[in-house]
XYZ file of C-alpha atoms in Angstrom:
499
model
C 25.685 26.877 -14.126
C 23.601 28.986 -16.166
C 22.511 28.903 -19.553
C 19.766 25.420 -19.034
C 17.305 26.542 -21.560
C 18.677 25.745 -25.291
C 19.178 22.391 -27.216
C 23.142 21.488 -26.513
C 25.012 21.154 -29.860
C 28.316 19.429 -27.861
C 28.767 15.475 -29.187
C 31.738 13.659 -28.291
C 34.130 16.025 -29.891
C 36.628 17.582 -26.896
C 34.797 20.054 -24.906
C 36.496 23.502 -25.588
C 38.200 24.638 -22.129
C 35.939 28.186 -22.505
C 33.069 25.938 -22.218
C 34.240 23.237 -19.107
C 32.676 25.090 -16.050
C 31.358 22.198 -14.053
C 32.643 21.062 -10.725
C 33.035 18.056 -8.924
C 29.379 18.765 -7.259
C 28.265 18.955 -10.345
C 28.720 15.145 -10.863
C 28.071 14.172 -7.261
C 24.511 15.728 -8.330
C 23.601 14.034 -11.543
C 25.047 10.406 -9.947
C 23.445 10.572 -6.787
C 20.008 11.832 -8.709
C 20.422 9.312 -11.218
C 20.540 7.021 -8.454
C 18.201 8.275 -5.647
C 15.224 6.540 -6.705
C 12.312 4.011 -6.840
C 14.474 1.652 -8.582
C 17.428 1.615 -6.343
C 15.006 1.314 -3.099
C 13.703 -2.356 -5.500
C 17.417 -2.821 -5.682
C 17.446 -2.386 -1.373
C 14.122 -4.595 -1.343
C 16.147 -8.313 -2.609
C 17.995 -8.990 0.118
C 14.339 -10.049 1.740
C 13.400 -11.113 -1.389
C 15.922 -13.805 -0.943
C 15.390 -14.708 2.591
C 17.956 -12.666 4.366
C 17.273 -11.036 7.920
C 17.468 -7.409 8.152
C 20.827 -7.201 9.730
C 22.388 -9.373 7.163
C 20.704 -7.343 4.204
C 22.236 -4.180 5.886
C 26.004 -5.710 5.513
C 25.377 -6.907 1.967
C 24.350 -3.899 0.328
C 27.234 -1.758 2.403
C 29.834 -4.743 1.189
C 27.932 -4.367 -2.383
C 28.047 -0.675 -2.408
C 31.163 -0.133 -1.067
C 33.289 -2.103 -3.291
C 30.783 -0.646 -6.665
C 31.807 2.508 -4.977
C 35.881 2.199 -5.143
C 35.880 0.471 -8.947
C 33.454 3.440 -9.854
C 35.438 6.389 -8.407
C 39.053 6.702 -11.056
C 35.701 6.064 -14.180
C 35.067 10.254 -13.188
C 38.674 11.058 -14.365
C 38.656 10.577 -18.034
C 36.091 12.683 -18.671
C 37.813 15.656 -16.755
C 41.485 14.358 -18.472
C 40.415 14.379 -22.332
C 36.804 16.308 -22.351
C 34.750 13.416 -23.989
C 32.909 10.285 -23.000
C 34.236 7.383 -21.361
C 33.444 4.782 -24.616
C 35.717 7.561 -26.860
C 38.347 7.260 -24.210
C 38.622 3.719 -23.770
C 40.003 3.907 -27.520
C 43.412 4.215 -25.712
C 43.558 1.440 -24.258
C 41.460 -0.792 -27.012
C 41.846 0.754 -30.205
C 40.159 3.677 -31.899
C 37.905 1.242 -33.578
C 37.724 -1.094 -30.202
C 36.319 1.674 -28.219
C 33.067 0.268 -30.073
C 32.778 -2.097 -27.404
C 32.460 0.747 -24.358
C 29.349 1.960 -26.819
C 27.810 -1.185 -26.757
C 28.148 -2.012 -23.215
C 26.490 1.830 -22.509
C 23.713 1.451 -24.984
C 22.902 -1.877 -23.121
C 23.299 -0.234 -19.730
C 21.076 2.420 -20.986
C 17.701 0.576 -22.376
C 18.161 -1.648 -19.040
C 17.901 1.101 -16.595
C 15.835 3.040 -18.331
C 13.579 0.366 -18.768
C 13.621 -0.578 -14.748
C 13.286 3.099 -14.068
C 9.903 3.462 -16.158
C 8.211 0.212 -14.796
C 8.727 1.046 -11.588
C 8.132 4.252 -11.318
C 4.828 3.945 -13.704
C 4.237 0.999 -11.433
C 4.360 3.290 -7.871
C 2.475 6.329 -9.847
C -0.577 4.023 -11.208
C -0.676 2.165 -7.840
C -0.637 5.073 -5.459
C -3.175 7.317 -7.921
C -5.620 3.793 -7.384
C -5.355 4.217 -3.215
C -5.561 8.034 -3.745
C -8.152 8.640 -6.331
C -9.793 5.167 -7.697
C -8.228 5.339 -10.595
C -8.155 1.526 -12.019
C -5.028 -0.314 -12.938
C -4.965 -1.480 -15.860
C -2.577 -1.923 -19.031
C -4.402 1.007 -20.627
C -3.776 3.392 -17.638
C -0.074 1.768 -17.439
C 0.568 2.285 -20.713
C -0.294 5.771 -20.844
C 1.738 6.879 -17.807
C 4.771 4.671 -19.147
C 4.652 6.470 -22.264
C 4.101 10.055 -20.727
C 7.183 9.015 -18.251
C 9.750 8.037 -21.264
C 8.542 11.507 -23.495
C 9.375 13.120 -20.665
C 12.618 12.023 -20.439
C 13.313 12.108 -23.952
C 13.121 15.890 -23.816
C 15.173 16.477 -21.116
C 17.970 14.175 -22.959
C 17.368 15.746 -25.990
C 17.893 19.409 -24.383
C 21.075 17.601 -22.946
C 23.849 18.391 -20.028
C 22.513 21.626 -18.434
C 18.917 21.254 -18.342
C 20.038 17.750 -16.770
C 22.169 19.166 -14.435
C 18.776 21.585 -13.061
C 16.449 18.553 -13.347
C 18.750 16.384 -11.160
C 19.332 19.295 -8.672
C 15.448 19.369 -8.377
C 15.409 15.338 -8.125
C 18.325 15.248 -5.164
C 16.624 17.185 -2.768
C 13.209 16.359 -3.413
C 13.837 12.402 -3.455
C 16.287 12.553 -0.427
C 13.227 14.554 1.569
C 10.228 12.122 0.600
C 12.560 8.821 1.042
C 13.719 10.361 4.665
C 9.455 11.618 5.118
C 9.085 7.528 4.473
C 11.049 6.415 7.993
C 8.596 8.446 9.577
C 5.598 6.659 7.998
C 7.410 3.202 8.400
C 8.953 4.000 11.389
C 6.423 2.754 14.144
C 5.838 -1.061 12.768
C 9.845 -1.406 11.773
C 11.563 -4.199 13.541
C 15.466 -4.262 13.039
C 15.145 -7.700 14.501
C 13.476 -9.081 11.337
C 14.596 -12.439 11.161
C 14.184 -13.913 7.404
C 14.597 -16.932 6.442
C 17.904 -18.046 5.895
C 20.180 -17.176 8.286
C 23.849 -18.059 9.110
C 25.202 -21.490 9.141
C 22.283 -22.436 6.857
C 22.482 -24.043 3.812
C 21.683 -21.271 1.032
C 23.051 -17.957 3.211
C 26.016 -17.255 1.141
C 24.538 -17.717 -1.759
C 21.595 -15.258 -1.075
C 24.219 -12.927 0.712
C 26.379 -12.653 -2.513
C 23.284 -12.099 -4.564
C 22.459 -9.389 -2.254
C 25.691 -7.937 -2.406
C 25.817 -8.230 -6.110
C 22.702 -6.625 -6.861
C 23.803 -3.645 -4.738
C 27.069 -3.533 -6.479
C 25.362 -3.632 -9.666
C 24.438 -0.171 -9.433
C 27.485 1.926 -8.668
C 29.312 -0.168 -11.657
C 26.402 0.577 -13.831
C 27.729 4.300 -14.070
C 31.164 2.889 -15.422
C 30.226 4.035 -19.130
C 28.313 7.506 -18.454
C 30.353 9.329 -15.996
C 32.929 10.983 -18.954
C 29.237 12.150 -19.733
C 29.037 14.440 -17.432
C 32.621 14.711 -16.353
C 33.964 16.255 -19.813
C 32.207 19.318 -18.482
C 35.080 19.612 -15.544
C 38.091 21.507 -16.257
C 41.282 19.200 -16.535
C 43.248 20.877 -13.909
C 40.569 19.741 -11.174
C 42.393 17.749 -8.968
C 41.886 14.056 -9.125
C 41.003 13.483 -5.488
C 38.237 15.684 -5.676
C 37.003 14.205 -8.549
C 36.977 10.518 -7.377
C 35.388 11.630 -4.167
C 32.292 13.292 -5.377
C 31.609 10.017 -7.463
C 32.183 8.157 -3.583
C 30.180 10.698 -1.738
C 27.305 9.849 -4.319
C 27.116 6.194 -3.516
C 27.155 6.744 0.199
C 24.604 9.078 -0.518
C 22.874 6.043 -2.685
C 22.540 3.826 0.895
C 19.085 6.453 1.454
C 16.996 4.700 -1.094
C 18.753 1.098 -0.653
C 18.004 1.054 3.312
C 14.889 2.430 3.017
C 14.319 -0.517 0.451
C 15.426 -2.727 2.829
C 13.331 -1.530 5.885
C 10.102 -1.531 4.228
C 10.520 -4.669 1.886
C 11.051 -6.559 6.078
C 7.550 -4.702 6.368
C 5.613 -5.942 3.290
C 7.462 -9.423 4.414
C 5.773 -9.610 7.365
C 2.586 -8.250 6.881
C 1.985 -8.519 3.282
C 4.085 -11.835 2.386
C 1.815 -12.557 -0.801
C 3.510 -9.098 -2.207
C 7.323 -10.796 -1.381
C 6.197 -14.561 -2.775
C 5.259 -12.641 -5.953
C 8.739 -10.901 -6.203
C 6.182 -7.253 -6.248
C 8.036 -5.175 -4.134
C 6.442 -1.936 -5.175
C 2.789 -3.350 -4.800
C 3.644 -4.461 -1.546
C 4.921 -1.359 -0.121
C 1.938 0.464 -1.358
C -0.519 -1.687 0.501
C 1.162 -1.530 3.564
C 1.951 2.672 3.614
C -0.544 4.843 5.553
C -2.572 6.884 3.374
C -1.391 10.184 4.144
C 2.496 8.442 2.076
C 0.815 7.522 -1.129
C 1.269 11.402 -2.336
C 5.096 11.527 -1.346
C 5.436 7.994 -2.717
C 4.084 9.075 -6.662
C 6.312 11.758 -6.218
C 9.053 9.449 -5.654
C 7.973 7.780 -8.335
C 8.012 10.589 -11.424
C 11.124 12.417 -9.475
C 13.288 9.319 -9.368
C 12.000 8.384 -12.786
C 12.762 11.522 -14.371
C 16.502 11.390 -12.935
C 17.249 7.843 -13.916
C 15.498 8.138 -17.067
C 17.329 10.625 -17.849
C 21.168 9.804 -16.796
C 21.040 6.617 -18.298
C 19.542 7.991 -21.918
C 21.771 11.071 -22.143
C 24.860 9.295 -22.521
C 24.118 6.873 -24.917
C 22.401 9.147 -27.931
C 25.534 10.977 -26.854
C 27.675 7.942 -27.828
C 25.944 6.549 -30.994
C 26.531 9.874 -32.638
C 30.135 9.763 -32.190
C 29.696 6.140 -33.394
C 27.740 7.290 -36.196
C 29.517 11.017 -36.944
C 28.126 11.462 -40.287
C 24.787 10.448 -39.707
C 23.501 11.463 -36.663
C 23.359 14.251 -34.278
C 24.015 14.081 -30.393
C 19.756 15.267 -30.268
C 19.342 12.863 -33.580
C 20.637 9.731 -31.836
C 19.151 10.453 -28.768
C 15.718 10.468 -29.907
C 16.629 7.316 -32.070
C 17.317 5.513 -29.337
C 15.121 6.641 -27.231
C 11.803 5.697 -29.585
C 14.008 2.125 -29.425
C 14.199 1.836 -25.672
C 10.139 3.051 -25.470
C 9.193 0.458 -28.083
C 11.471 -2.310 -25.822
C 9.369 -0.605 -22.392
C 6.201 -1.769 -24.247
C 7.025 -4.824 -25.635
C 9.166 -6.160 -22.951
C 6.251 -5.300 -20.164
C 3.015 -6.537 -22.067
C 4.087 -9.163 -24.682
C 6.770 -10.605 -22.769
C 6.918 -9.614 -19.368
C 10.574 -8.766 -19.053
C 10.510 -7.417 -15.385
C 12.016 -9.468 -13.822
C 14.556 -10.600 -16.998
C 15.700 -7.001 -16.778
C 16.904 -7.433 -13.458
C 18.950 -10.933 -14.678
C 19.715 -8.836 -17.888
C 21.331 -5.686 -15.334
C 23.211 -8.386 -13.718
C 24.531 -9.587 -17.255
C 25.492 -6.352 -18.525
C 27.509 -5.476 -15.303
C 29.425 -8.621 -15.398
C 30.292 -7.610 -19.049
C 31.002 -3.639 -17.799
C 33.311 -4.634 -14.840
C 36.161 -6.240 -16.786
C 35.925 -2.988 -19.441
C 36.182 -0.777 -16.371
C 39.419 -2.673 -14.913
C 41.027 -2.484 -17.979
C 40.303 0.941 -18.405
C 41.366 1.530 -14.578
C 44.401 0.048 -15.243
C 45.434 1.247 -18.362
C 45.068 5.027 -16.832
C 48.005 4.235 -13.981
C 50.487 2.354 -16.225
C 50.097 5.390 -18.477
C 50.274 7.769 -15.863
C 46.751 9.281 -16.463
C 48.720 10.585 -20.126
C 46.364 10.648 -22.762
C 46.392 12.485 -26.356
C 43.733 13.866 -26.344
C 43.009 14.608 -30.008
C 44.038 11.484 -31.033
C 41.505 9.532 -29.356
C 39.121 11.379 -31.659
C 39.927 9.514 -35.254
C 37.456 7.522 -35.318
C 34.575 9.998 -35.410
C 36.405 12.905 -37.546
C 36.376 9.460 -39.980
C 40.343 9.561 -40.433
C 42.976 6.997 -39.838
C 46.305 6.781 -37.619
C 47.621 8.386 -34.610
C 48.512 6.905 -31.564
C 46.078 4.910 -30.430
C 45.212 2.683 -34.343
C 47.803 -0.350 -32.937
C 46.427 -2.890 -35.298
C 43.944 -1.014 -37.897
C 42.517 0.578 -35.106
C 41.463 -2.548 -32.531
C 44.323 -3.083 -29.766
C 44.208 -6.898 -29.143
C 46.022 -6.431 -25.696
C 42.711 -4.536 -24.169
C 40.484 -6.743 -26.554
C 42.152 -10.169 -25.315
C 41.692 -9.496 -21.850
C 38.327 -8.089 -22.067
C 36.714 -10.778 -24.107
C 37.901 -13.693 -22.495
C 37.304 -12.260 -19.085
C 33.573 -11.598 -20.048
C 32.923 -15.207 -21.495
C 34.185 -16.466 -18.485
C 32.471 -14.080 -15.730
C 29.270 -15.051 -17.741
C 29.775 -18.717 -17.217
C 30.002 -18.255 -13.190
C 27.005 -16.368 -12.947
C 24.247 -17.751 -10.668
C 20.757 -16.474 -10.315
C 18.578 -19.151 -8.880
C 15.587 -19.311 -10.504
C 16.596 -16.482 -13.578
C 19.878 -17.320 -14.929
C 22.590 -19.794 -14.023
C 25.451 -20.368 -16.030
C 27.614 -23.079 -16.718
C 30.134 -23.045 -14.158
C 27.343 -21.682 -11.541
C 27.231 -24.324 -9.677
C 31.185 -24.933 -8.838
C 31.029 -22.922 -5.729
C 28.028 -24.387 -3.885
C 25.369 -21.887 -5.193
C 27.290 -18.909 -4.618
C 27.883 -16.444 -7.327
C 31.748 -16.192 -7.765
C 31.384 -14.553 -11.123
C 32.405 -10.842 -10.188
C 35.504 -11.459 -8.670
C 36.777 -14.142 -11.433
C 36.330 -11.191 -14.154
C 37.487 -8.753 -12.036
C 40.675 -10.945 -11.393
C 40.795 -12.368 -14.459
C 40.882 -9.355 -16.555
C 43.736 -7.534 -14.201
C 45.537 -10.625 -14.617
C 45.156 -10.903 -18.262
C 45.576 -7.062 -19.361
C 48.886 -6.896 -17.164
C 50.085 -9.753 -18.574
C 49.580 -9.330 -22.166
C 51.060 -5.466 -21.766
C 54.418 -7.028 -20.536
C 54.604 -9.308 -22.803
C 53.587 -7.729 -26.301
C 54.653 -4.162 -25.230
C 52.694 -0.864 -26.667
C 54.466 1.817 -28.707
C 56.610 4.342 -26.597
C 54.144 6.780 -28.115
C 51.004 6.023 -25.336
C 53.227 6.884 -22.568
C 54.127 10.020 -21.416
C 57.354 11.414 -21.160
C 57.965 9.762 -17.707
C 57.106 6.409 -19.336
C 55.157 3.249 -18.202
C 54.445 1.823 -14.373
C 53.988 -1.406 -13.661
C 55.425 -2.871 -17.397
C 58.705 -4.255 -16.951
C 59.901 -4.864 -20.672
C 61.061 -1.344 -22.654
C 57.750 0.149 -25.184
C 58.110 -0.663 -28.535
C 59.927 2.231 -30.403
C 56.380 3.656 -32.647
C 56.547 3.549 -36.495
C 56.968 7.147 -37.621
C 52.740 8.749 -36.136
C 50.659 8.711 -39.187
C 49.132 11.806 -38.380
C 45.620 10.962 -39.454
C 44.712 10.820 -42.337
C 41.136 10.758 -43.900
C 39.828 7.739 -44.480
């Protein structure tokens, strides 16, 4: 990929074909560097954070990761199918206007990571530069290197896909090395036989082993609404397979940072246990590393930053300027919301101290995202993976009609499986101590919310497409799968108009 250096002038519009030269290992790159970092190894560390022995914290985040993993994988194929972001393309299946709601769920996604990403990176880079060099912690010195951490990242964004693409190539190899360099510093005191404190058969496990498992899932599903990001960039004739394996290969390649999470979060546990009681997983690993880590471990920290930072920003300026056509630029809105998402970094970490709510809040959004992504999952096989491309791109040319405006642009079938789905998944959530919702409790402590949304909003979107069928005009010549009752015959296509 050449051409880094240069401000990129593509929005949301459909990438040209001349100008969709990216492969497969293109994505695997900017997924797995998005996600080989700092906070994915605090994502590894919960499992001890909520009592579970090594051995059981190694089968929840490979159940967690795993099943993230195979909702993730058919999210890669829009972007290749119609060149534009995933939020634009869910317009198919909810409405050119209802696609609003795959922007909202990204620009949530977005400050929520981002946020994580800074804190604990700036929390690793202040800590290790105190062991290294004296250099006292305080919120001055925080402050400072959050601030120099999300300018950073705001110009990479703002430069856009390429000079992403060479950062993250940097950040894979670099990160991968240092976390590996890390079982060699960890390796001598490590005991696999780390027992916790809950273990099978007592009351609490499956609650704490669901958590676990959730949190891990929590951040394949997070890239549900930024892989047509990247993806766009792929020509459409890539095949499919290859596609939805590079987004698997990078969440295998995500079990580096989560296990070595795990393995030294059983270390601070056992030698440092204030560190664990405090829920401070990066202060505890830096009083327990040997002096020669603390470099490779602030190097983790801006790498990883810089990758996360950036992956998660990207796509939503990206997004609120096709939200926003005539006001913004893809640079414009990116810098817009990136001064947002700073100001949140500050205010969130010294007037309120949302740490720890931005973990609850990740677990919030996610239960929001994974109903959007079955719906979208689904809609792509009854449809055949047939999409019109330039019709899905009304809204932000500021027209009306086309295929996809069903109902003044919302579709009610996608919207009245989604919302319902979400309200519900919300009310199952259970996060002792941080959230619980209504129904939490029904199932003994454990969190059941995941697989009620999940379920509920296959259940619901299948249903509702049988019964109120879609105009003939959203399927492809070959016609629907899995809908039993014949498409409504389409009114005459409005071919947009201006609004």
């Amino acid at each position: 990929m050449s051409h880094s250096s240069g401000i990129e002038t593509n929005g949301v519009e459909q990438i040209p074909d001349n100008q969709r030269d990216a492969t497969p290992l293109d994505l695997f790159r900017l997924i797995f560097g998005g996600a080989n970092t700092f906070a994915t190894a605090v994502l590894g560390s919960f499992p001890v954070l909520f009592g579970l022995s090594f051995q059981a914290g190694v089968w929840a985040i490979l159940l967690g990761v795993a099943v993230g993993a195979l909702i993730l994988s058919p999210m890669g194929l829009f972007g290749a199918l119609n060149g534009t972001n995933n939020a634009v393309s869910s317009g198919a299946h909810f409405g050119v206007h209802g696609r609003i709601v795959g922007s909202f769920l990204s620009l949530l996604t977005a400050v929520a990571f981002f946020s994580l990403s800074v804190w604990s990176s700036g929390d690793a880079l202040v800590g290790g530069a105190k062991r290294l060099a004296g250099l006292p912690e305080t919120d001055l010195t925080l402050g400072l290197t959050y601030g120099l951490f999300a300018v950073l990242v705001l110009v990479v964004c703002i430069f856009g896909f390429r000079f992403m693409l060479w950062v993250n190539k940097i950040a894979v190899w670099a990160s991968s090395l240092l976390f590996l360099l890390g079982l060699f510093a960890f390796a001598g005191p490590f005991d696999a036989g780390f027992a916790g404190s809950v273990n099978l058969g007592q009351p609490g496990f499956w609650a704490a082993f669901i958590g676990s498992a959730l949190l891990a899932m929590s951040n394949p599903v997070s890239f549900g609404a930024f892989l047509g990001d990247w993806s766009r960039y792929i020509p459409r004739d890539t095949p499919k397979a290859r596609i939805m394996l590079a987004v698997i290969a990078s969440q295998i390649g995500t079990l580096i940072p989560f296990f070595f999470g795990l393995c030294t979060a059983t270390l601070v546990a056992s030698s440092a246990p204030q560190y664990i009681e405090a829920n401070n997983y990066v202060g505890g690993l830096l009083a327990i590393s040997p002096t020669w880590f603390f470099l490779p471990v602030c190097l983790i920290a801006v790498i990883g930053g810089m990758s996360t930072g950036t992956t998660a920003l990207y796509g939503t300026g990206l997004d609120m300027s096709s939200v926003f056509p005539r006001l913004l630029s893809r640079a414009g809105a990116t810098l817009l919301i990136g001064v947002l998402a700073i100001a949140f970094i500050f205010i969130g970490r010294f007037a309120f101290n949302l740490v720890q709510s931005v973990s609850t809040f990740a677990v919030l959004i996610i239960t929001c995202t994974s109903p959007w992504m079955v719906i979208m999952i689904l809609g792509l096989i009854t449809r055949r993976g047939f999409y019109h491309a330039d019709d899905l791109q009304v809204f932000t040319r500021g027209e009306r009609g086309g295929r996809y405006w069903f109902n003044h642009g919302w579709n009610w079938r996608g919207m009245g499986a989604w919302i319902p789905s979400a309200i519900i998944g919300l009310c199952f959530v259970n996060l002792p101590g941080q959230f619980v919702g209504s129904l939490g409790e029904l199932a003994g402590g454990i969190d059941i919310s995941l697989p009620i949304t999940l379920g509920l909003a296959a259940v619901l979107y299948l249903a509702l497409i049988n019964i109120f069928p879609e105009p003939a005009a959203v399927y492809g010549p070959k016609g629907p799968r899995w809908v039993y009752r014949t498409p409504v015959a389409s009114a005459p296509l409005a071919n947009a108009e201006t609004a």
